[in-house]
């Protein structure tokens, strides 16, 4: 089974959801027309950026606006959308939440960031999620995680031991730690023998310059596509059979000894 995945590396306009919805609509149309994408991936907090002090005003009430926006585009273009993440307001909480919408326009899963990143003040404004990021995308066993989550290999492993073969990572990862971004993603791909599709943002906000360098990595650790630091699209064709090949060549999932790891 083959699929063409495109990361949409956006320059998110700080605190301006209307502008960002408009630019995402244009970029998704561009991905479908130019790259022949079957799945598109957006970055973290793409509607608001890290404008956390104004979340009361600009977060999405129950994620309704974003969900119907993504569902409309998924159906229109017959594509799956890994909807980056957005600030979702429910009751008294705001979560950093990813929506996954399939090509029929169905919301098949939502995942809220588990590990909040204190260096960017998330813990003051956001509530952590509790659920895993596992989902089946048209037969592709997948997991979605958000930015800082990639520093927790045990969290990623919890998903791959439950069957994930493709790891989607959405991020707003700053430039000064670009070498961490790349090394962590390569490590997650090699140690889990899975595809890693990682969509970062470009540009800057009042506090950070962001790294870009979205990456698509195969289960052997080869880089299939890499962006530079500018806004743009990167795409690659995934061959899911490669996951099984690599996992049978070096059978780490059979050779694990979890009783020794406590
Ligand atoms: N948005 C984030 O979670 C950023 C994580 C990050 O920069 C890191 O170094 O980890």
PDB file of C-alpha atoms and ligand atoms in Angstrom:
ATOM      1  CA  UNK A   1       0.000   0.000   0.000  1.00  0.00           C
ATOM      2  CA  UNK A   2       1.542   3.344  -1.030  1.00  0.00           C
ATOM      3  CA  UNK A   3       0.635   6.846  -0.012  1.00  0.00           C
ATOM      4  CA  UNK A   4       1.987  10.307  -0.697  1.00  0.00           C
ATOM      5  CA  UNK A   5       2.330  12.322   2.464  1.00  0.00           C
ATOM      6  CA  UNK A   6       2.914  16.073   2.449  1.00  0.00           C
ATOM      7  CA  UNK A   7       4.044  18.227   5.369  1.00  0.00           C
ATOM      8  CA  UNK A   8       2.792  21.800   5.121  1.00  0.00           C
ATOM      9  CA  UNK A   9       5.512  23.856   6.800  1.00  0.00           C
ATOM     10  CA  UNK A  10       3.688  27.108   7.549  1.00  0.00           C
ATOM     11  CA  UNK A  11       4.743  30.476   8.846  1.00  0.00           C
ATOM     12  CA  UNK A  12       1.915  30.824  11.383  1.00  0.00           C
ATOM     13  CA  UNK A  13       0.594  34.354  11.937  1.00  0.00           C
ATOM     14  CA  UNK A  14       0.717  35.016  15.702  1.00  0.00           C
ATOM     15  CA  UNK A  15      -2.739  35.238  17.275  1.00  0.00           C
ATOM     16  CA  UNK A  16      -4.623  35.539  13.964  1.00  0.00           C
ATOM     17  CA  UNK A  17      -6.818  32.450  13.351  1.00  0.00           C
ATOM     18  CA  UNK A  18      -8.693  34.012  10.396  1.00  0.00           C
ATOM     19  CA  UNK A  19      -5.479  34.596   8.494  1.00  0.00           C
ATOM     20  CA  UNK A  20      -4.212  31.110   9.354  1.00  0.00           C
ATOM     21  CA  UNK A  21      -7.400  29.307   8.239  1.00  0.00           C
ATOM     22  CA  UNK A  22      -7.142  31.142   4.938  1.00  0.00           C
ATOM     23  CA  UNK A  23      -3.490  30.255   4.365  1.00  0.00           C
ATOM     24  CA  UNK A  24      -4.044  26.600   5.321  1.00  0.00           C
ATOM     25  CA  UNK A  25      -6.890  26.345   2.818  1.00  0.00           C
ATOM     26  CA  UNK A  26      -4.593  27.676   0.091  1.00  0.00           C
ATOM     27  CA  UNK A  27      -1.676  25.410   1.056  1.00  0.00           C
ATOM     28  CA  UNK A  28      -3.845  22.290   1.127  1.00  0.00           C
ATOM     29  CA  UNK A  29      -5.115  23.103  -2.386  1.00  0.00           C
ATOM     30  CA  UNK A  30      -1.484  23.581  -3.473  1.00  0.00           C
ATOM     31  CA  UNK A  31      -0.429  20.251  -1.921  1.00  0.00           C
ATOM     32  CA  UNK A  32      -3.167  18.373  -3.756  1.00  0.00           C
ATOM     33  CA  UNK A  33      -2.499  20.071  -7.098  1.00  0.00           C
ATOM     34  CA  UNK A  34       1.309  20.100  -7.064  1.00  0.00           C
ATOM     35  CA  UNK A  35       2.272  17.096  -4.961  1.00  0.00           C
ATOM     36  CA  UNK A  36      -0.622  14.705  -5.608  1.00  0.00           C
ATOM     37  CA  UNK A  37      -0.878  14.229  -1.846  1.00  0.00           C
ATOM     38  CA  UNK A  38      -3.088  11.550  -0.295  1.00  0.00           C
ATOM     39  CA  UNK A  39      -2.386  12.797   3.249  1.00  0.00           C
ATOM     40  CA  UNK A  40      -1.414  16.263   4.440  1.00  0.00           C
ATOM     41  CA  UNK A  41       0.087  17.192   7.806  1.00  0.00           C
ATOM     42  CA  UNK A  42      -0.093  20.602   9.521  1.00  0.00           C
ATOM     43  CA  UNK A  43       2.109  21.987  12.334  1.00  0.00           C
ATOM     44  CA  UNK A  44       1.381  22.513  16.041  1.00  0.00           C
ATOM     45  CA  UNK A  45      -0.994  25.284  17.228  1.00  0.00           C
ATOM     46  CA  UNK A  46      -1.444  26.476  13.658  1.00  0.00           C
ATOM     47  CA  UNK A  47      -4.551  28.603  14.231  1.00  0.00           C
ATOM     48  CA  UNK A  48      -3.152  30.797  17.023  1.00  0.00           C
ATOM     49  CA  UNK A  49       0.568  30.127  17.321  1.00  0.00           C
ATOM     50  CA  UNK A  50       1.898  30.458  20.885  1.00  0.00           C
ATOM     51  CA  UNK A  51      -0.266  33.493  21.672  1.00  0.00           C
ATOM     52  CA  UNK A  52      -1.112  31.810  24.982  1.00  0.00           C
ATOM     53  CA  UNK A  53      -2.117  34.930  26.939  1.00  0.00           C
ATOM     54  CA  UNK A  54      -5.050  35.494  24.533  1.00  0.00           C
ATOM     55  CA  UNK A  55      -6.336  31.924  24.437  1.00  0.00           C
ATOM     56  CA  UNK A  56      -9.590  32.935  26.125  1.00  0.00           C
ATOM     57  CA  UNK A  57     -10.361  35.011  23.086  1.00  0.00           C
ATOM     58  CA  UNK A  58      -8.811  33.026  20.235  1.00  0.00           C
ATOM     59  CA  UNK A  59      -8.965  29.305  21.156  1.00  0.00           C
ATOM     60  CA  UNK A  60     -11.546  27.196  19.328  1.00  0.00           C
ATOM     61  CA  UNK A  61     -14.667  26.344  21.385  1.00  0.00           C
ATOM     62  CA  UNK A  62     -14.734  22.520  21.466  1.00  0.00           C
ATOM     63  CA  UNK A  63     -12.600  22.548  18.338  1.00  0.00           C
ATOM     64  CA  UNK A  64     -15.807  22.847  16.310  1.00  0.00           C
ATOM     65  CA  UNK A  65     -14.676  25.451  13.817  1.00  0.00           C
ATOM     66  CA  UNK A  66     -11.399  23.644  13.076  1.00  0.00           C
ATOM     67  CA  UNK A  67     -13.024  20.240  12.807  1.00  0.00           C
ATOM     68  CA  UNK A  68     -15.629  21.320  10.302  1.00  0.00           C
ATOM     69  CA  UNK A  69     -12.975  23.274   8.349  1.00  0.00           C
ATOM     70  CA  UNK A  70     -10.745  20.169   8.115  1.00  0.00           C
ATOM     71  CA  UNK A  71     -13.686  17.868   7.349  1.00  0.00           C
ATOM     72  CA  UNK A  72     -14.805  20.095   4.485  1.00  0.00           C
ATOM     73  CA  UNK A  73     -11.316  20.114   2.918  1.00  0.00           C
ATOM     74  CA  UNK A  74     -10.742  16.377   3.449  1.00  0.00           C
ATOM     75  CA  UNK A  75     -13.965  15.589   1.580  1.00  0.00           C
ATOM     76  CA  UNK A  76     -13.409  18.190  -1.125  1.00  0.00           C
ATOM     77  CA  UNK A  77      -9.964  16.834  -2.004  1.00  0.00           C
ATOM     78  CA  UNK A  78     -10.450  13.172  -0.936  1.00  0.00           C
ATOM     79  CA  UNK A  79      -7.411  13.317   1.357  1.00  0.00           C
ATOM     80  CA  UNK A  80      -6.575  12.376   4.933  1.00  0.00           C
ATOM     81  CA  UNK A  81      -5.608  15.325   7.147  1.00  0.00           C
ATOM     82  CA  UNK A  82      -3.388  15.128  10.208  1.00  0.00           C
ATOM     83  CA  UNK A  83      -4.648  18.423  11.516  1.00  0.00           C
ATOM     84  CA  UNK A  84      -1.531  19.636  13.318  1.00  0.00           C
ATOM     85  CA  UNK A  85      -2.850  20.872  16.606  1.00  0.00           C
ATOM     86  CA  UNK A  86      -4.965  23.752  17.819  1.00  0.00           C
ATOM     87  CA  UNK A  87      -5.895  25.335  21.137  1.00  0.00           C
ATOM     88  CA  UNK A  88      -9.218  23.641  21.960  1.00  0.00           C
ATOM     89  CA  UNK A  89     -11.373  25.179  24.675  1.00  0.00           C
ATOM     90  CA  UNK A  90     -13.729  22.855  26.531  1.00  0.00           C
ATOM     91  CA  UNK A  91     -15.402  23.606  29.892  1.00  0.00           C
ATOM     92  CA  UNK A  92     -12.695  25.473  31.779  1.00  0.00           C
ATOM     93  CA  UNK A  93      -9.732  23.837  30.055  1.00  0.00           C
ATOM     94  CA  UNK A  94      -7.713  24.534  26.974  1.00  0.00           C
ATOM     95  CA  UNK A  95      -5.811  21.614  25.446  1.00  0.00           C
ATOM     96  CA  UNK A  96      -3.232  21.433  22.652  1.00  0.00           C
ATOM     97  CA  UNK A  97      -5.220  19.066  20.455  1.00  0.00           C
ATOM     98  CA  UNK A  98      -4.641  17.244  17.166  1.00  0.00           C
ATOM     99  CA  UNK A  99      -7.632  16.237  14.991  1.00  0.00           C
ATOM    100  CA  UNK A 100      -7.264  13.418  12.491  1.00  0.00           C
ATOM    101  CA  UNK A 101      -9.800  13.483   9.676  1.00  0.00           C
ATOM    102  CA  UNK A 102     -10.004  10.787   7.002  1.00  0.00           C
ATOM    103  CA  UNK A 103     -10.709  11.213   3.293  1.00  0.00           C
ATOM    104  CA  UNK A 104     -14.457  10.706   3.874  1.00  0.00           C
ATOM    105  CA  UNK A 105     -14.428  13.719   6.151  1.00  0.00           C
ATOM    106  CA  UNK A 106     -14.817  11.676   9.354  1.00  0.00           C
ATOM    107  CA  UNK A 107     -13.038  12.730  12.519  1.00  0.00           C
ATOM    108  CA  UNK A 108     -11.346   9.420  13.386  1.00  0.00           C
ATOM    109  CA  UNK A 109      -9.308  10.459  16.414  1.00  0.00           C
ATOM    110  CA  UNK A 110      -8.211  13.368  18.532  1.00  0.00           C
ATOM    111  CA  UNK A 111      -5.069  13.496  20.635  1.00  0.00           C
ATOM    112  CA  UNK A 112      -4.164  16.138  23.202  1.00  0.00           C
ATOM    113  CA  UNK A 113      -0.487  16.778  23.995  1.00  0.00           C
ATOM    114  CA  UNK A 114       0.571  14.777  27.036  1.00  0.00           C
ATOM    115  CA  UNK A 115       3.886  16.440  27.889  1.00  0.00           C
ATOM    116  CA  UNK A 116       3.468  20.187  28.318  1.00  0.00           C
ATOM    117  CA  UNK A 117       6.573  22.241  27.547  1.00  0.00           C
ATOM    118  CA  UNK A 118       7.429  24.539  30.459  1.00  0.00           C
ATOM    119  CA  UNK A 119      10.096  26.468  28.534  1.00  0.00           C
ATOM    120  CA  UNK A 120       7.287  27.884  26.377  1.00  0.00           C
ATOM    121  CA  UNK A 121       4.883  28.332  29.346  1.00  0.00           C
ATOM    122  CA  UNK A 122       2.396  25.712  28.237  1.00  0.00           C
ATOM    123  CA  UNK A 123       1.829  24.534  31.812  1.00  0.00           C
ATOM    124  CA  UNK A 124       0.426  27.978  32.782  1.00  0.00           C
ATOM    125  CA  UNK A 125      -2.232  27.999  30.071  1.00  0.00           C
ATOM    126  CA  UNK A 126      -2.898  24.452  28.862  1.00  0.00           C
ATOM    127  CA  UNK A 127      -4.135  21.181  30.348  1.00  0.00           C
ATOM    128  CA  UNK A 128      -2.430  17.933  29.396  1.00  0.00           C
ATOM    129  CA  UNK A 129      -4.336  15.194  27.575  1.00  0.00           C
ATOM    130  CA  UNK A 130      -4.735  11.673  28.907  1.00  0.00           C
ATOM    131  CA  UNK A 131      -5.306   9.517  25.828  1.00  0.00           C
ATOM    132  CA  UNK A 132      -2.943   7.821  23.392  1.00  0.00           C
ATOM    133  CA  UNK A 133      -2.505   9.049  19.842  1.00  0.00           C
ATOM    134  CA  UNK A 134      -3.230   5.748  18.045  1.00  0.00           C
ATOM    135  CA  UNK A 135      -5.412   5.598  14.928  1.00  0.00           C
ATOM    136  CA  UNK A 136      -5.875   3.671  11.703  1.00  0.00           C
ATOM    137  CA  UNK A 137      -5.644   5.849   8.629  1.00  0.00           C
ATOM    138  CA  UNK A 138      -7.117   3.868   5.743  1.00  0.00           C
ATOM    139  CA  UNK A 139      -5.257   0.718   6.853  1.00  0.00           C
ATOM    140  CA  UNK A 140      -2.095   2.592   7.873  1.00  0.00           C
ATOM    141  CA  UNK A 141      -1.514   1.927  11.603  1.00  0.00           C
ATOM    142  CA  UNK A 142      -0.487   5.320  12.904  1.00  0.00           C
ATOM    143  CA  UNK A 143       0.223   7.421  15.948  1.00  0.00           C
ATOM    144  CA  UNK A 144       0.190  11.184  16.380  1.00  0.00           C
ATOM    145  CA  UNK A 145       2.219  13.085  18.959  1.00  0.00           C
ATOM    146  CA  UNK A 146       2.995  16.745  19.545  1.00  0.00           C
ATOM    147  CA  UNK A 147       6.425  18.395  19.614  1.00  0.00           C
ATOM    148  CA  UNK A 148       7.958  17.995  23.130  1.00  0.00           C
ATOM    149  CA  UNK A 149       6.406  14.474  23.259  1.00  0.00           C
ATOM    150  CA  UNK A 150       9.302  13.221  21.071  1.00  0.00           C
ATOM    151  CA  UNK A 151      11.696  13.659  23.998  1.00  0.00           C
ATOM    152  CA  UNK A 152       9.883  10.780  25.741  1.00  0.00           C
ATOM    153  CA  UNK A 153      10.903   7.591  23.910  1.00  0.00           C
ATOM    154  CA  UNK A 154       8.771   5.489  26.261  1.00  0.00           C
ATOM    155  CA  UNK A 155       5.659   7.384  25.108  1.00  0.00           C
ATOM    156  CA  UNK A 156       6.473   6.689  21.477  1.00  0.00           C
ATOM    157  CA  UNK A 157       7.302   3.051  22.283  1.00  0.00           C
ATOM    158  CA  UNK A 158       3.921   2.677  23.988  1.00  0.00           C
ATOM    159  CA  UNK A 159       2.390   3.440  20.587  1.00  0.00           C
ATOM    160  CA  UNK A 160       4.651   1.247  18.462  1.00  0.00           C
ATOM    161  CA  UNK A 161       4.257  -1.770  20.761  1.00  0.00           C
ATOM    162  CA  UNK A 162       0.532  -1.282  20.181  1.00  0.00           C
ATOM    163  CA  UNK A 163       1.044  -1.500  16.430  1.00  0.00           C
ATOM    164  CA  UNK A 164       1.894   1.968  15.111  1.00  0.00           C
ATOM    165  CA  UNK A 165       3.918   1.833  11.885  1.00  0.00           C
ATOM    166  CA  UNK A 166       3.847   5.547  11.055  1.00  0.00           C
ATOM    167  CA  UNK A 167       4.544   8.252  13.626  1.00  0.00           C
ATOM    168  CA  UNK A 168       3.167  11.710  12.841  1.00  0.00           C
ATOM    169  CA  UNK A 169       4.832  14.536  14.768  1.00  0.00           C
ATOM    170  CA  UNK A 170       3.495  18.089  14.660  1.00  0.00           C
ATOM    171  CA  UNK A 171       5.611  20.861  16.112  1.00  0.00           C
ATOM    172  CA  UNK A 172       6.622  24.438  16.781  1.00  0.00           C
ATOM    173  CA  UNK A 173      10.271  23.621  17.436  1.00  0.00           C
ATOM    174  CA  UNK A 174      12.678  26.550  17.891  1.00  0.00           C
ATOM    175  CA  UNK A 175      15.848  27.050  15.840  1.00  0.00           C
ATOM    176  CA  UNK A 176      18.391  26.902  18.713  1.00  0.00           C
ATOM    177  CA  UNK A 177      17.522  23.209  19.233  1.00  0.00           C
ATOM    178  CA  UNK A 178      17.416  22.177  15.584  1.00  0.00           C
ATOM    179  CA  UNK A 179      20.080  19.510  16.193  1.00  0.00           C
ATOM    180  CA  UNK A 180      17.905  17.990  18.951  1.00  0.00           C
ATOM    181  CA  UNK A 181      14.888  17.954  16.614  1.00  0.00           C
ATOM    182  CA  UNK A 182      16.709  16.088  13.899  1.00  0.00           C
ATOM    183  CA  UNK A 183      18.559  13.666  16.176  1.00  0.00           C
ATOM    184  CA  UNK A 184      15.457  12.816  18.225  1.00  0.00           C
ATOM    185  CA  UNK A 185      13.359  12.180  15.107  1.00  0.00           C
ATOM    186  CA  UNK A 186      16.003   9.968  13.498  1.00  0.00           C
ATOM    187  CA  UNK A 187      16.349   8.057  16.766  1.00  0.00           C
ATOM    188  CA  UNK A 188      12.587   7.546  17.112  1.00  0.00           C
ATOM    189  CA  UNK A 189      12.473   6.192  13.535  1.00  0.00           C
ATOM    190  CA  UNK A 190      15.444   3.835  13.921  1.00  0.00           C
ATOM    191  CA  UNK A 191      14.624   2.521  17.384  1.00  0.00           C
ATOM    192  CA  UNK A 192      10.955   1.950  16.522  1.00  0.00           C
ATOM    193  CA  UNK A 193      11.575   0.852  12.922  1.00  0.00           C
ATOM    194  CA  UNK A 194       8.722   3.059  11.777  1.00  0.00           C
ATOM    195  CA  UNK A 195       8.140   5.927   9.376  1.00  0.00           C
ATOM    196  CA  UNK A 196       8.399   9.339  11.025  1.00  0.00           C
ATOM    197  CA  UNK A 197       6.554  12.230   9.371  1.00  0.00           C
ATOM    198  CA  UNK A 198       7.385  15.410  11.245  1.00  0.00           C
ATOM    199  CA  UNK A 199       5.846  18.781  10.375  1.00  0.00           C
ATOM    200  CA  UNK A 200       7.391  21.838  12.011  1.00  0.00           C
ATOM    201  CA  UNK A 201       6.564  25.504  11.482  1.00  0.00           C
ATOM    202  CA  UNK A 202       8.770  28.172   9.903  1.00  0.00           C
ATOM    203  CA  UNK A 203       9.126  31.867  10.756  1.00  0.00           C
ATOM    204  CA  UNK A 204       9.131  33.504  14.144  1.00  0.00           C
ATOM    205  CA  UNK A 205       6.880  34.902  16.881  1.00  0.00           C
ATOM    206  CA  UNK A 206       7.651  37.508  19.571  1.00  0.00           C
ATOM    207  CA  UNK A 207       9.575  34.917  21.620  1.00  0.00           C
ATOM    208  CA  UNK A 208      11.124  32.401  19.233  1.00  0.00           C
ATOM    209  CA  UNK A 209      12.607  31.817  15.823  1.00  0.00           C
ATOM    210  CA  UNK A 210      11.450  28.429  14.559  1.00  0.00           C
ATOM    211  CA  UNK A 211      13.562  25.776  12.879  1.00  0.00           C
ATOM    212  CA  UNK A 212      11.461  24.501   9.979  1.00  0.00           C
ATOM    213  CA  UNK A 213      13.293  21.400   8.719  1.00  0.00           C
ATOM    214  CA  UNK A 214      10.188  19.244   8.547  1.00  0.00           C
ATOM    215  CA  UNK A 215      11.323  15.690   7.897  1.00  0.00           C
ATOM    216  CA  UNK A 216      10.047  12.440   6.460  1.00  0.00           C
ATOM    217  CA  UNK A 217      12.170   9.470   7.573  1.00  0.00           C
ATOM    218  CA  UNK A 218      11.849   5.804   6.645  1.00  0.00           C
ATOM    219  CA  UNK A 219      12.023   2.845   9.101  1.00  0.00           C
ATOM    220  CA  UNK A 220      15.729   2.331   8.342  1.00  0.00           C
ATOM    221  CA  UNK A 221      16.509   5.932   9.273  1.00  0.00           C
ATOM    222  CA  UNK A 222      16.922   7.274   5.729  1.00  0.00           C
ATOM    223  CA  UNK A 223      15.715  10.830   5.213  1.00  0.00           C
ATOM    224  CA  UNK A 224      13.202  10.797   2.340  1.00  0.00           C
ATOM    225  CA  UNK A 225      12.468  14.526   2.401  1.00  0.00           C
ATOM    226  CA  UNK A 226      13.636  17.510   4.396  1.00  0.00           C
ATOM    227  CA  UNK A 227      12.566  21.153   4.282  1.00  0.00           C
ATOM    228  CA  UNK A 228      14.891  24.086   4.830  1.00  0.00           C
ATOM    229  CA  UNK A 229      13.984  26.838   7.319  1.00  0.00           C
ATOM    230  CA  UNK A 230      11.498  28.585   4.971  1.00  0.00           C
ATOM    231  CA  UNK A 231       7.750  27.975   4.570  1.00  0.00           C
ATOM    232  CA  UNK A 232       7.011  25.300   1.965  1.00  0.00           C
ATOM    233  CA  UNK A 233       5.865  21.762   1.235  1.00  0.00           C
ATOM    234  CA  UNK A 234       7.789  18.495   1.421  1.00  0.00           C
ATOM    235  CA  UNK A 235       6.422  15.162   0.259  1.00  0.00           C
ATOM    236  CA  UNK A 236       7.379  11.503   0.109  1.00  0.00           C
ATOM    237  CA  UNK A 237       5.773   8.246  -0.878  1.00  0.00           C
ATOM    238  CA  UNK A 238       5.493   5.750   1.979  1.00  0.00           C
ATOM    239  CA  UNK A 239       5.651   2.010   1.355  1.00  0.00           C
ATOM    240  CA  UNK A 240       4.195   0.458   4.497  1.00  0.00           C
ATOM    241  CA  UNK A 241       5.617  -2.981   3.607  1.00  0.00           C
ATOM    242  CA  UNK A 242       9.048  -1.563   4.425  1.00  0.00           C
ATOM    243  CA  UNK A 243       8.117  -1.485   8.121  1.00  0.00           C
ATOM    244  CA  UNK A 244       7.608  -5.257   8.124  1.00  0.00           C
ATOM    245  CA  UNK A 245      10.824  -5.824   6.140  1.00  0.00           C
ATOM    246  CA  UNK A 246      12.942  -3.820   8.578  1.00  0.00           C
ATOM    247  CA  UNK A 247      11.231  -5.351  11.623  1.00  0.00           C
ATOM    248  CA  UNK A 248      11.929  -8.866  10.335  1.00  0.00           C
ATOM    249  CA  UNK A 249      15.549  -8.081   9.397  1.00  0.00           C
ATOM    250  CA  UNK A 250      16.382  -6.860  12.931  1.00  0.00           C
ATOM    251  CA  UNK A 251      13.500  -8.154  15.080  1.00  0.00           C
ATOM    252  CA  UNK A 252      13.721  -5.767  18.009  1.00  0.00           C
ATOM    253  CA  UNK A 253      10.045  -6.094  18.897  1.00  0.00           C
ATOM    254  CA  UNK A 254      10.546  -9.855  19.404  1.00  0.00           C
ATOM    255  CA  UNK A 255      13.880  -9.362  21.193  1.00  0.00           C
ATOM    256  CA  UNK A 256      12.668  -6.808  23.768  1.00  0.00           C
ATOM    257  CA  UNK A 257      12.916  -7.943  27.412  1.00  0.00           C
ATOM    258  CA  UNK A 258      10.488  -5.610  29.158  1.00  0.00           C
ATOM    259  CA  UNK A 259      10.735  -7.426  32.494  1.00  0.00           C
ATOM    260  CA  UNK A 260      14.312  -6.159  32.778  1.00  0.00           C
ATOM    261  CA  UNK A 261      13.400  -2.559  32.033  1.00  0.00           C
ATOM    262  CA  UNK A 262      11.639  -1.705  35.317  1.00  0.00           C
TER     263      UNK A 262
HETATM  264  N1  LIG B   1       6.373  23.255  21.270  1.00  0.00           N
HETATM  265  C1  LIG B   1       7.168  22.418  21.907  1.00  0.00           C
HETATM  266  O1  LIG B   1       6.749  21.466  22.543  1.00  0.00           O
HETATM  267  C2  LIG B   1       8.640  22.721  21.784  1.00  0.00           C
HETATM  268  C3  LIG B   1       9.500  21.613  22.310  1.00  0.00           C
HETATM  269  C4  LIG B   1      10.941  21.993  22.262  1.00  0.00           C
HETATM  270  O2  LIG B   1      11.306  23.035  21.760  1.00  0.00           O
HETATM  271  C5  LIG B   1      11.941  21.099  22.848  1.00  0.00           C
HETATM  272  O3  LIG B   1      13.135  21.469  22.826  1.00  0.00           O
HETATM  273  O4  LIG B   1      11.580  20.020  23.346  1.00  0.00           O
END
